[in-house]
Short mmCIF file of C-alpha atoms in Angstrom, two decimals:
data_model
loop_
_atom_site.label_atom_id
_atom_site.label_comp_id
_atom_site.label_asym_id
_atom_site.label_seq_id
_atom_site.Cartn_x
_atom_site.Cartn_y
_atom_site.Cartn_z
CA MET Z 17 393.58 131.00 96.03
CA ARG Z 18 395.73 132.46 93.25
CA VAL Z 19 394.44 133.58 89.87
CA ALA Z 20 397.03 133.72 87.15
CA THR Z 21 396.92 136.20 84.25
CA THR Z 22 399.34 136.67 81.39
CA THR Z 23 401.10 139.52 83.03
CA THR Z 24 400.59 139.37 86.75
CA THR Z 25 399.37 137.20 89.64
CA THR Z 26 396.82 138.73 92.11
CA THR Z 27 396.04 137.20 95.45
CA VAL Z 28 392.29 137.33 96.23
CA CYS Z 29 391.21 136.80 99.81
CA CYS Z 30 387.72 135.45 100.04
CA PRO Z 31 386.44 133.15 102.79
CA SER Z 32 384.91 129.71 101.94
CA VAL Z 33 385.22 130.03 98.11
CA THR Z 34 384.39 126.97 96.15
CA PRO Z 35 386.85 126.24 93.31
CA PHE Z 36 385.51 127.39 90.00
CA SER Z 37 387.10 126.01 86.88
CA GLY Z 38 385.30 128.40 84.55
CA ILE Z 39 387.42 131.48 85.42
CA ARG Z 40 388.89 132.91 82.18
CA THR Z 41 392.29 134.57 81.88
CA ALA Z 42 392.11 138.27 81.13
CA PRO Z 43 394.36 141.25 80.60
CA PRO Z 44 395.32 143.38 83.66
CA ALA Z 45 392.39 145.74 83.01
CA LEU Z 46 389.85 142.92 83.54
CA LEU Z 47 391.12 140.98 86.52
CA PRO Z 48 388.72 138.24 87.59
CA THR Z 49 387.26 138.51 91.09
CA LEU Z 50 385.98 135.60 93.14
CA CYS Z 51 383.19 135.92 95.74
CA PRO Z 52 380.58 133.82 97.48
CA ASN Z 53 377.58 133.04 95.36
CA TYR Z 54 379.57 133.96 92.34
CA SER Z 55 377.06 132.25 90.06
CA LEU Z 56 374.46 134.99 90.89
CA TYR Z 57 376.53 137.81 89.49
CA ARG Z 58 378.20 138.67 86.26
CA PRO Z 59 382.09 139.01 86.11
CA LEU Z 60 383.22 142.09 87.86
CA ARG Z 61 385.34 144.79 86.10
CA VAL Z 62 388.04 147.06 87.36
CA HIS Z 63 387.52 150.56 85.95
CA THR Z 64 390.41 152.79 84.95
CA PRO Z 65 390.94 155.38 86.22
CA PRO Z 66 389.95 154.12 89.65
CA ARG Z 67 386.56 155.37 90.88
CA ASP Z 68 384.97 154.87 94.26
CA PHE Z 69 381.81 152.82 93.82
CA LYS Z 70 381.45 151.67 97.45
CA ALA Z 71 378.80 154.18 98.37
CA TYR Z 72 377.04 153.50 95.04
CA CYS Z 73 376.93 149.78 95.74
CA ALA Z 74 375.77 150.21 99.29
CA LYS Z 75 372.84 152.19 98.07
CA LYS Z 76 371.90 150.02 95.25
CA SER Z 77 371.74 146.66 96.85
CA GLN Z 78 372.51 144.39 99.84
CA LEU Z 79 375.00 142.24 97.88
CA PRO Z 80 377.81 140.75 99.97
CA GLU Z 81 381.13 142.71 99.79
CA VAL Z 82 383.39 141.42 96.93
CA LEU Z 83 386.25 143.85 97.18
CA ASP Z 84 389.85 142.45 97.36
CA SER Z 85 391.12 143.37 100.80
CA ASN Z 86 394.73 143.35 99.52
CA SER Z 87 394.11 145.27 96.32
CA ASP Z 88 395.07 148.82 95.94
CA ASN Z 89 392.33 149.61 93.54
CA GLY Z 90 389.66 147.42 95.12
CA ASN Z 91 386.92 149.54 93.53
CA LEU Z 92 384.79 146.90 91.94
CA VAL Z 93 381.14 147.12 91.00
CA SER Z 94 379.01 144.70 89.09
CA GLU Z 95 377.61 145.66 85.66
CA GLU Z 96 374.27 144.34 86.75
CA GLU Z 97 374.04 146.97 89.49
CA ILE Z 98 374.89 149.81 87.11
CA ASP Z 99 372.73 148.61 84.21
CA GLN Z 100 369.59 147.83 86.25
CA GLU Z 101 368.75 151.10 87.97
CA VAL Z 102 365.07 150.67 87.44
CA ASP Z 103 363.60 148.06 89.77
CA ILE Z 104 360.64 146.26 88.29
CA GLY Z 105 360.39 143.47 90.80
CA TRP Z 106 356.73 144.28 91.37
CA LEU Z 107 355.79 143.89 87.72
CA PRO Z 108 355.28 140.06 87.44
CA ALA Z 109 352.86 140.02 90.37
CA ILE Z 110 350.72 142.92 89.16
CA PRO Z 111 348.41 141.01 86.77
CA HIS Z 112 347.52 138.45 89.43
CA ILE Z 113 346.93 141.10 92.11
CA LEU Z 114 344.88 143.33 89.73
CA VAL Z 115 342.52 140.43 88.94
CA ALA Z 116 342.09 139.68 92.65
CA SER Z 117 341.42 143.34 93.35
CA MET Z 118 338.42 143.20 91.00
CA SER Z 119 336.64 141.80 94.06
CA ASN Z 120 337.31 145.10 95.91
CA PHE Z 121 335.93 146.99 92.95
CA LEU Z 122 332.75 144.99 93.33
CA PHE Z 123 332.72 145.76 97.06
CA GLY Z 124 332.85 149.47 96.40
CA PHE Z 125 330.33 149.31 93.61
CA HIS Z 126 327.76 147.39 95.68
CA ILE Z 127 328.27 149.83 98.65
CA GLY Z 128 327.34 152.77 96.43
CA VAL Z 129 324.87 151.14 94.03
CA MET Z 130 321.86 151.70 96.43
CA ASN Z 131 322.90 155.23 97.37
CA GLY Z 132 321.16 157.06 94.49
CA PRO Z 133 318.35 154.73 93.28
CA ILE Z 134 317.02 153.58 96.63
CA LEU Z 135 314.05 155.95 96.35
CA SER Z 136 313.20 154.64 92.86
CA ILE Z 137 313.53 151.05 94.04
CA ALA Z 138 311.26 151.67 97.03
CA LYS Z 139 308.63 153.29 94.82
CA GLU Z 140 308.72 150.53 92.19
CA LEU Z 141 308.69 147.60 94.69
CA GLY Z 142 306.07 149.09 97.01
CA PHE Z 143 307.88 150.15 100.21
CA GLU Z 144 308.24 153.83 99.58
CA GLY Z 145 308.37 155.94 102.75
CA ASN Z 146 309.09 152.93 104.99
CA SER Z 147 312.52 153.79 106.50
CA VAL Z 148 312.77 150.43 108.22
CA LEU Z 149 312.47 148.45 104.95
CA GLU Z 150 314.79 150.88 103.22
CA GLY Z 151 317.36 150.36 106.02
CA LEU Z 152 316.79 146.53 105.75
CA VAL Z 153 317.73 146.57 102.07
CA VAL Z 154 321.11 148.03 103.12
CA SER Z 155 321.66 146.09 106.31
CA ILE Z 156 320.82 142.64 104.83
CA PHE Z 157 323.96 143.16 102.76
CA ILE Z 158 326.03 143.47 106.01
CA ALA Z 159 324.41 140.35 107.48
CA GLY Z 160 325.48 138.32 104.36
CA ALA Z 161 328.98 139.86 104.58
CA PHE Z 162 329.30 138.77 108.19
CA MET Z 163 328.42 135.13 107.35
CA GLY Z 164 330.67 135.25 104.26
CA SER Z 165 333.66 136.47 106.31
CA ALA Z 166 333.05 133.80 109.00
CA GLY Z 167 333.10 130.99 106.45
CA ALA Z 168 335.99 132.18 104.24
CA GLY Z 169 338.76 130.85 106.51
CA TYR Z 170 337.40 127.30 106.39
CA LEU Z 171 337.22 127.21 102.61
CA VAL Z 172 340.58 128.66 101.95
CA ASP Z 173 342.37 126.06 104.10
CA ARG Z 174 341.10 123.35 101.80
CA LEU Z 175 340.75 124.90 98.33
CA GLY Z 176 343.49 127.56 98.30
CA TYR Z 177 343.01 131.23 97.56
CA ARG Z 178 342.60 131.02 93.82
CA ARG Z 179 339.78 128.50 93.82
CA THR Z 180 338.06 130.00 96.89
CA LEU Z 181 337.96 133.36 95.21
CA GLN Z 182 336.31 131.79 92.23
CA VAL Z 183 333.73 129.91 94.37
CA ASP Z 184 332.97 132.98 96.43
CA THR Z 185 332.32 135.10 93.35
CA VAL Z 186 329.42 132.88 92.35
CA PRO Z 187 327.00 134.36 94.94
CA LEU Z 188 328.22 137.83 93.93
CA ILE Z 189 327.11 137.26 90.29
CA LEU Z 190 323.95 135.42 91.33
CA GLY Z 191 322.93 138.14 93.84
CA ALA Z 192 323.42 140.91 91.30
CA ILE Z 193 321.28 139.20 88.72
CA ILE Z 194 318.56 138.30 91.26
CA SER Z 195 318.49 141.94 92.55
CA ALA Z 196 318.36 143.31 88.99
CA GLN Z 197 315.34 141.06 88.08
CA ALA Z 198 313.54 141.58 91.46
CA HIS Z 199 309.85 142.29 91.29
CA SER Z 200 309.21 142.07 95.05
CA LEU Z 201 310.97 143.12 98.20
CA ASP Z 202 311.78 139.50 99.15
CA GLN Z 203 313.63 138.86 95.85
CA LEU Z 204 315.63 142.13 96.36
CA LEU Z 205 316.55 141.07 99.84
CA TRP Z 206 317.75 137.65 98.81
CA GLY Z 207 319.80 139.21 96.04
CA ARG Z 208 321.41 141.68 98.47
CA PHE Z 209 322.06 138.85 100.93
CA PHE Z 210 323.88 136.73 98.28
CA VAL Z 211 325.96 139.78 97.21
CA GLY Z 212 326.91 140.27 100.84
CA LEU Z 213 328.02 136.55 101.20
CA GLY Z 214 330.47 136.99 98.34
CA ILE Z 215 331.67 140.40 99.37
CA GLY Z 216 332.34 139.29 102.97
CA ALA Z 217 334.35 136.19 101.93
CA ASN Z 218 336.42 138.03 99.36
CA ALA Z 219 337.16 140.90 101.73
CA VAL Z 220 338.88 138.37 103.86
CA LEU Z 221 340.70 136.54 101.08
CA VAL Z 222 342.04 139.31 98.82
CA PRO Z 223 344.32 140.96 101.46
CA ILE Z 224 345.77 137.56 102.36
CA TYR Z 225 346.22 136.53 98.78
CA ILE Z 226 348.10 139.81 97.89
CA SER Z 227 350.26 139.60 101.02
CA GLU Z 228 351.30 136.00 100.15
CA VAL Z 229 351.86 136.63 96.40
CA ALA Z 230 353.56 140.13 96.43
CA PRO Z 231 357.33 140.44 96.75
CA THR Z 232 358.29 141.44 100.29
CA LYS Z 233 359.68 144.83 99.20
CA TYR Z 234 356.42 145.92 97.60
CA ARG Z 235 353.88 144.08 99.78
CA GLY Z 236 352.55 147.34 101.35
CA SER Z 237 352.11 149.17 98.08
CA LEU Z 238 350.52 146.27 96.30
CA GLY Z 239 348.35 145.63 99.33
CA SER Z 240 346.98 149.18 99.06
CA LEU Z 241 345.46 148.22 95.69
CA CYS Z 242 342.58 146.66 97.64
CA GLN Z 243 341.57 150.06 98.90
CA ILE Z 244 342.06 151.62 95.48
CA GLY Z 245 339.74 149.02 93.97
CA THR Z 246 337.09 149.70 96.55
CA CYS Z 247 337.32 153.45 95.92
CA ILE Z 248 337.15 153.14 92.18
CA GLY Z 249 334.14 150.82 92.47
CA LEU Z 250 332.42 153.33 94.79
CA ILE Z 251 333.15 156.27 92.42
CA ALA Z 252 331.86 154.21 89.40
CA SER Z 253 328.56 153.41 91.14
CA LEU Z 254 328.13 157.01 92.17
CA CYS Z 255 328.76 158.23 88.63
CA LEU Z 256 326.32 155.70 87.13
CA GLY Z 257 323.79 156.63 89.84
CA VAL Z 258 323.46 160.08 88.37
CA PHE Z 259 321.35 158.64 85.52
CA SER Z 260 318.83 157.24 87.95
CA GLU Z 261 317.42 160.76 88.46
CA ASN Z 262 315.98 160.73 84.86
CA ASP Z 263 315.28 156.95 84.53
CA PRO Z 264 313.37 155.29 87.44
CA HIS Z 265 314.27 151.89 86.15
CA TRP Z 266 318.01 152.60 85.77
CA TRP Z 267 318.86 150.73 89.00
CA ARG Z 268 318.16 147.42 87.20
CA THR Z 269 320.79 148.33 84.58
CA MET Z 270 323.27 149.21 87.27
CA LEU Z 271 322.81 145.82 88.99
CA TYR Z 272 323.16 143.94 85.72
CA ILE Z 273 326.42 145.89 85.13
CA ALA Z 274 327.54 144.80 88.62
CA SER Z 275 327.54 141.13 87.51
CA VAL Z 276 330.09 141.83 84.68
CA PRO Z 277 333.12 142.33 86.91
CA GLY Z 278 332.13 139.07 88.71
CA PHE Z 279 332.47 137.12 85.49
CA ILE Z 280 335.82 138.85 84.78
CA LEU Z 281 337.11 137.93 88.32
CA THR Z 282 335.97 134.31 87.96
CA PHE Z 283 337.51 133.91 84.52
CA GLY Z 284 340.68 135.87 85.39
CA MET Z 285 341.49 133.83 88.52
CA GLN Z 286 341.62 130.76 86.32
CA PHE Z 287 344.88 132.18 84.94
CA ALA Z 288 346.22 133.58 88.14
CA VAL Z 289 348.75 131.87 90.36
CA ASP Z 290 347.89 130.39 93.74
CA SER Z 291 349.73 131.43 96.87
CA PRO Z 292 353.19 129.82 96.99
CA ARG Z 293 352.92 129.43 100.76
CA TRP Z 294 349.59 127.57 100.44
CA LEU Z 295 351.00 125.35 97.72
CA CYS Z 296 353.94 124.44 100.00
CA LYS Z 297 351.51 123.54 102.80
CA ALA Z 298 349.45 121.43 100.43
CA GLY Z 299 352.57 119.46 99.43
CA ARG Z 300 352.76 120.84 95.89
CA LEU Z 301 356.35 121.91 96.19
CA ASP Z 302 357.16 122.04 92.48
CA GLU Z 303 354.27 124.37 91.76
CA ALA Z 304 355.35 126.58 94.66
CA LYS Z 305 358.88 126.78 93.29
CA GLU Z 306 357.57 127.75 89.86
CA VAL Z 307 355.36 130.48 91.23
CA ILE Z 308 358.28 131.91 93.24
CA SER Z 309 360.59 131.77 90.27
CA ASN Z 310 358.11 133.61 88.02
CA LEU Z 311 356.94 136.22 90.53
CA TRP Z 312 359.98 136.84 92.75
CA GLY Z 313 362.91 135.63 90.74
CA LYS Z 314 364.89 132.41 90.46
CA SER Z 315 367.42 133.63 93.13
CA GLU Z 316 364.55 133.65 95.73
CA VAL Z 317 363.37 130.01 95.23
CA GLU Z 318 365.71 128.10 97.59
CA ARG Z 319 365.63 130.71 100.35
CA SER Z 320 361.85 131.07 100.26
CA ILE Z 321 361.18 127.34 100.20
CA GLU Z 322 363.53 126.90 103.16
CA GLU Z 323 361.67 129.54 105.13
CA PHE Z 324 358.23 128.04 104.24
CA GLN Z 325 359.34 124.64 105.36
CA SER Z 326 360.94 125.89 108.51
CA VAL Z 327 357.62 127.51 109.53
CA LEU Z 328 355.63 124.40 108.59
CA GLU Z 329 357.87 122.12 110.61
CA ASN Z 330 357.51 124.42 113.65
CA ASP Z 331 353.71 124.82 113.77
CA GLY Z 332 352.24 122.75 110.94
CA GLY Z 333 350.09 123.93 108.02
CA ASP Z 334 346.74 125.55 108.11
CA LEU Z 335 345.05 122.61 106.40
CA ASP Z 336 344.23 121.10 109.78
CA SER Z 337 343.97 124.23 111.86
CA ARG Z 338 341.09 124.67 114.37
CA TRP Z 339 339.09 127.68 115.39
CA SER Z 340 339.90 126.97 119.02
CA GLU Z 341 343.52 127.75 118.27
CA LEU Z 342 342.62 131.50 118.14
CA LEU Z 343 342.33 131.18 121.99
CA GLU Z 344 345.95 129.98 122.20
CA GLU Z 345 349.17 132.01 122.10
CA PRO Z 346 350.55 133.43 119.84
CA HIS Z 347 347.37 133.36 117.77
CA SER Z 348 345.11 134.87 120.45
CA ARG Z 349 347.33 138.00 120.59
CA VAL Z 350 347.03 138.65 116.85
CA ALA Z 351 343.29 137.83 116.85
CA PHE Z 352 342.91 140.40 119.69
CA ILE Z 353 344.87 143.04 117.73
CA GLY Z 354 342.98 142.33 114.50
CA GLY Z 355 339.54 142.51 116.17
CA THR Z 356 340.45 145.63 118.18
CA LEU Z 357 341.79 147.45 115.15
CA PHE Z 358 338.48 146.90 113.26
CA VAL Z 359 336.40 147.92 116.36
CA LEU Z 360 338.36 151.16 116.67
CA GLN Z 361 338.30 151.76 112.90
CA GLN Z 362 334.48 151.50 112.80
CA PHE Z 363 333.79 153.42 116.05
CA ALA Z 364 336.12 156.19 114.91
CA GLY Z 365 333.12 156.95 112.68
CA ILE Z 366 334.20 156.39 109.11
CA ASN Z 367 330.75 155.12 107.86
CA ALA Z 368 328.83 157.68 109.89
CA VAL Z 369 330.99 160.58 108.48
CA LEU Z 370 330.41 159.10 105.01
CA TYR Z 371 326.71 159.16 105.66
CA PHE Z 372 326.56 162.64 107.18
CA SER Z 373 328.97 164.20 104.64
CA SER Z 374 326.18 164.87 102.16
CA LEU Z 375 324.31 166.89 104.79
CA THR Z 376 327.44 168.79 105.64
CA PHE Z 377 327.91 169.75 101.97
CA LYS Z 378 324.26 170.56 101.68
CA ASP Z 379 324.53 173.09 104.60
CA ALA Z 380 327.46 174.66 102.74
CA GLY Z 381 325.34 175.10 99.57
CA VAL Z 382 326.20 171.88 97.70
CA THR Z 383 322.68 170.63 97.19
CA ASN Z 384 323.54 167.78 94.75
CA GLY Z 385 323.96 164.73 96.97
CA ALA Z 386 325.68 162.66 94.25
CA LEU Z 387 328.21 165.49 93.61
CA ALA Z 388 328.93 165.78 97.34
CA SER Z 389 329.55 161.97 97.48
CA LEU Z 390 331.77 162.23 94.50
CA TYR Z 391 333.83 164.91 96.26
CA VAL Z 392 334.29 162.50 99.15
CA GLY Z 393 335.14 159.67 96.85
CA LEU Z 394 337.85 161.57 95.02
CA THR Z 395 339.31 162.73 98.32
CA ASN Z 396 339.41 159.08 99.43
CA PHE Z 397 341.11 158.16 96.21
CA ALA Z 398 343.77 160.84 96.65
CA GLY Z 399 344.50 159.60 100.10
CA ILE Z 400 344.93 156.01 98.93
CA LEU Z 401 347.44 157.13 96.31
CA CYS Z 402 349.42 158.77 99.04
CA ALA Z 403 349.26 155.48 101.03
CA LEU Z 404 350.44 153.52 97.96
CA TYR Z 405 353.62 155.68 97.93
CA LEU Z 406 354.24 155.94 101.70
CA VAL Z 407 353.39 152.51 103.08
CA ASP Z 408 356.60 150.83 102.05
CA LYS Z 409 358.65 153.93 102.73
CA GLN Z 410 357.44 155.13 106.10
CA GLY Z 411 356.12 151.83 107.33
CA ARG Z 412 352.76 150.61 108.56
CA LYS Z 413 353.00 151.68 112.20
CA LYS Z 414 353.85 155.34 111.54
CA LEU Z 415 351.17 155.61 108.83
CA ILE Z 416 348.33 154.29 110.98
CA ILE Z 417 349.32 156.31 114.03
CA GLY Z 418 349.60 159.53 112.02
CA SER Z 419 346.34 158.72 110.22
CA TYR Z 420 344.31 158.33 113.49
CA LEU Z 421 345.87 161.52 114.89
CA GLY Z 422 344.82 163.38 111.67
CA MET Z 423 341.29 161.94 112.00
CA ALA Z 424 341.09 163.14 115.63
CA ILE Z 425 342.14 166.65 114.69
CA SER Z 426 339.62 166.66 111.83
CA MET Z 427 336.75 165.61 114.06
CA PHE Z 428 337.64 168.32 116.71
CA LEU Z 429 337.72 170.87 113.91
CA VAL Z 430 334.19 169.97 112.89
CA VAL Z 431 333.12 170.04 116.56
CA TYR Z 432 334.64 173.46 116.98
CA ALA Z 433 332.78 174.75 113.86
CA ILE Z 434 329.49 173.37 115.13
CA SER Z 435 329.79 174.32 118.78
CA PHE Z 436 331.29 177.80 118.89
CA PRO Z 437 329.60 181.05 117.82
CA ILE Z 438 331.40 181.96 114.55
CA ASP Z 439 330.37 183.30 111.22
CA GLU Z 440 328.03 180.99 109.35
CA GLU Z 441 330.20 180.92 106.16
CA LEU Z 442 333.27 180.18 108.23
CA ARG Z 443 331.35 177.46 110.06
CA ASN Z 444 330.41 175.80 106.78
CA ASN Z 445 333.91 176.04 105.37
CA LEU Z 446 335.46 174.49 108.52
CA SER Z 447 332.91 171.75 108.50
CA ILE Z 448 333.77 170.83 104.86
CA LEU Z 449 337.47 171.15 105.60
CA GLY Z 450 337.20 168.87 108.65
CA THR Z 451 335.20 166.30 106.61
CA ILE Z 452 337.62 166.38 103.72
CA LEU Z 453 340.64 166.18 106.02
CA TYR Z 454 339.07 163.27 107.92
CA MET Z 455 338.49 161.26 104.71
CA LEU Z 456 342.03 162.05 103.43
CA THR Z 457 343.81 161.00 106.63
CA PHE Z 458 341.62 157.90 106.96
CA ALA Z 459 342.51 156.80 103.39
CA ILE Z 460 346.23 157.32 104.01
CA GLY Z 461 346.51 154.99 107.02
CA ALA Z 462 343.57 153.65 109.00
CA GLY Z 463 341.83 152.38 105.88
CA PRO Z 464 344.43 150.45 103.92
CA VAL Z 465 346.90 149.62 106.72
CA THR Z 466 344.38 147.90 108.90
CA GLY Z 467 343.53 145.17 106.30
CA LEU Z 468 347.24 144.98 105.35
CA ILE Z 469 348.96 144.51 108.73
CA ILE Z 470 346.64 141.79 110.15
CA PRO Z 471 347.64 139.11 107.70
CA GLU Z 472 351.23 140.22 108.07
CA LEU Z 473 351.16 139.76 111.82
CA SER Z 474 349.22 136.48 111.64
CA ASN Z 475 350.69 133.05 112.03
CA SER Z 476 350.79 131.03 108.76
CA ARG Z 477 348.68 128.32 110.36
CA THR Z 478 345.81 130.51 111.34
CA ARG Z 479 346.08 133.51 108.94
CA GLY Z 480 342.80 132.69 107.15
CA LYS Z 481 340.90 132.22 110.43
CA ILE Z 482 342.29 135.36 112.09
CA MET Z 483 341.27 137.39 109.11
CA SER Z 484 337.82 135.79 109.11
CA PHE Z 485 337.40 136.65 112.76
CA SER Z 486 338.67 140.17 112.29
CA PHE Z 487 336.40 140.98 109.41
CA SER Z 488 333.36 139.45 111.15
CA VAL Z 489 334.03 141.89 113.96
CA HIS Z 490 334.25 144.64 111.33
CA TRP Z 491 330.80 143.86 109.94
CA VAL Z 492 329.19 143.74 113.33
CA CYS Z 493 330.58 147.12 114.23
CA ASN Z 494 329.70 148.46 110.81
CA PHE Z 495 326.07 147.41 111.40
CA LEU Z 496 325.90 148.92 114.87
CA VAL Z 497 327.28 152.27 113.81
CA GLY Z 498 324.84 152.48 110.94
CA LEU Z 499 321.97 151.42 113.14
CA PHE Z 500 322.49 153.89 116.03
CA PHE Z 501 324.22 156.84 114.45
CA LEU Z 502 321.19 158.90 113.54
CA GLU Z 503 319.44 158.14 116.83
CA LEU Z 504 322.50 159.26 118.75
CA THR Z 505 322.81 162.51 116.81
CA GLN Z 506 319.08 163.18 117.35
CA LYS Z 507 319.42 162.60 121.14
CA PHE Z 508 322.85 164.13 121.90
CA GLY Z 509 323.54 166.35 118.86
CA VAL Z 510 326.20 166.12 116.16
CA ALA Z 511 329.06 167.73 118.14
CA PRO Z 512 329.14 165.17 120.99
CA VAL Z 513 328.97 162.28 118.56
CA TYR Z 514 331.76 163.68 116.35
CA GLY Z 515 333.72 164.48 119.56
CA SER Z 516 333.54 160.77 120.60
CA PHE Z 517 334.78 159.80 117.11
CA GLY Z 518 337.82 162.06 117.74
CA ALA Z 519 338.38 160.48 121.12
CA VAL Z 520 338.18 156.94 119.67
CA SER Z 521 340.73 158.01 117.01
CA ILE Z 522 343.12 159.08 119.72
CA LEU Z 523 342.57 155.75 121.50
CA ALA Z 524 343.26 153.96 118.21
CA ALA Z 525 346.53 155.85 117.78
CA LEU Z 526 347.61 154.89 121.33
CA PHE Z 527 346.61 151.27 120.79
CA SER Z 528 348.57 151.12 117.48
CA TYR Z 529 351.64 152.56 119.24
CA SER Z 530 351.44 150.06 122.05
CA PHE Z 531 350.58 146.87 120.26
CA LEU Z 532 351.73 146.99 116.64
CA VAL Z 533 355.17 146.11 115.39
CA GLU Z 534 356.67 147.36 112.19
CA THR Z 535 356.50 144.87 109.36
CA LYS Z 536 357.92 146.89 106.51
CA GLY Z 537 360.57 145.13 104.37
CA ARG Z 538 360.23 141.81 106.27
CA SER Z 539 358.97 138.51 104.76
CA LEU Z 540 355.94 136.94 106.41
CA GLU Z 541 358.12 134.11 107.70
CA GLU Z 542 360.59 136.60 109.33
CA ILE Z 543 357.71 138.38 111.03
CA GLU Z 544 356.27 135.09 112.24
CA THR Z 545 359.51 133.76 113.74
CA SER Z 546 360.22 137.05 115.46
CA LEU Z 547 356.77 137.15 117.10
CA ASN Z 548 356.61 133.49 118.11
CA SER Z 549 358.77 132.89 121.20
CA ASN Z 550 358.22 129.10 120.83
CA PHE Z 551 359.68 128.99 117.35
CA VAL Z 552 362.48 126.39 116.89
CA LYS Z 553 364.94 127.19 114.20
CA ARG Z 554 365.52 124.60 111.53
CA GLU Z 555 368.98 123.07 111.47
#
């Protein structure tokens, strides 16, 4: 094709270029350039004197090469690449993800809400000194969470993520209010059970929702907001719990406060988008295109819809999926990975170390239990901020392997401090260092990446059910560790138990190295097609 100007004629070689009548004539300094997908870019400009922008363009984007192979200058760069150095592709999705992450704030808040006031609650409701009933108040929460996780996959297939999050928040609000108004142990147990139902369901839904709404490039960082929400909720409950030392009825106020984020979540999700992938499965194609255009950009609409439909044609939607499909390939492999990751995470001792950390700090002279828990919470928060930065740069696999190796070293450091005859002050300092390092390394990888990578590896058809299964395993293991940890430490001692946590951490690192694949920078559909050997490409 030849493009004429007032002073010269330039031959531009470009394969398969569609004729475009809108090219304007220009002086020699602004020769028009043709390229595939020209409508996506602004007119390109030749800069004088010539400058080499090839390296600059290569770093800035993956745009197809548009240089004239016959041109001497051939040094062209789009104005859009130069002007838009700050990438804010994550910004449109942030409001929707922050609203959904309010559920994780509630999760963290309800984990810590009983930590300080449990003695006041037991005294007021008449079960003071009964360790079994005190433990039941905590464990009934886990029982509810197990049932909520198991049922979440069924609901989301039919209602979508937005509506299901709203429905599952109702027992959260109801449970908080019932607990706050409880005048008997039975009422308190029912309230905690309802809270667990909502927490368990939302723990499954929020990571999937974020993974399906977030732009591919930022899916890891935005997915880490789940863990940040949990951490902030835990810190908030611990800070509020300080007032319970002076007011024996303060726990009721804390539980009333816990219902407020539930109302915010329910109301906020009314204005949030639904997953474009689920909308496509439900046949609401126009709505899916609108969501993609608003959140990912207009240029992503056609390609994304084509990928969605290609996956749907290959294995169908999740609207008619069955639990028995988790026993079939490739779903069974991902369900095995998801369940095993949560087994290893829990038996690596995270909840036990959290429980025992207050005693570790107490031995070192930090007698205020709430202050010790706050130290741990702040360390957890710092680790999650590191994960937020690293997960889309270093990748999921490296992060989780490094995290478990760090946890193993931390546990062996505590074992050394406890087992070997060293100075008491040094022993206490090493114990605190090991505990803090353990929490930090857990928060960088094993915590956020586990919940992030399972929906990424899951098949579109069974993603909800695989997450339900994985989190159900999580709650069972959580309950078992909490139930037997103290008994094991009394029977065998702290050092052997912590040593076993370190051994499980090494096993988890080996498992992650052997079974996980890197998902950084790949769309969910690309990951699915690469893992499914039976996938048939769409013509």
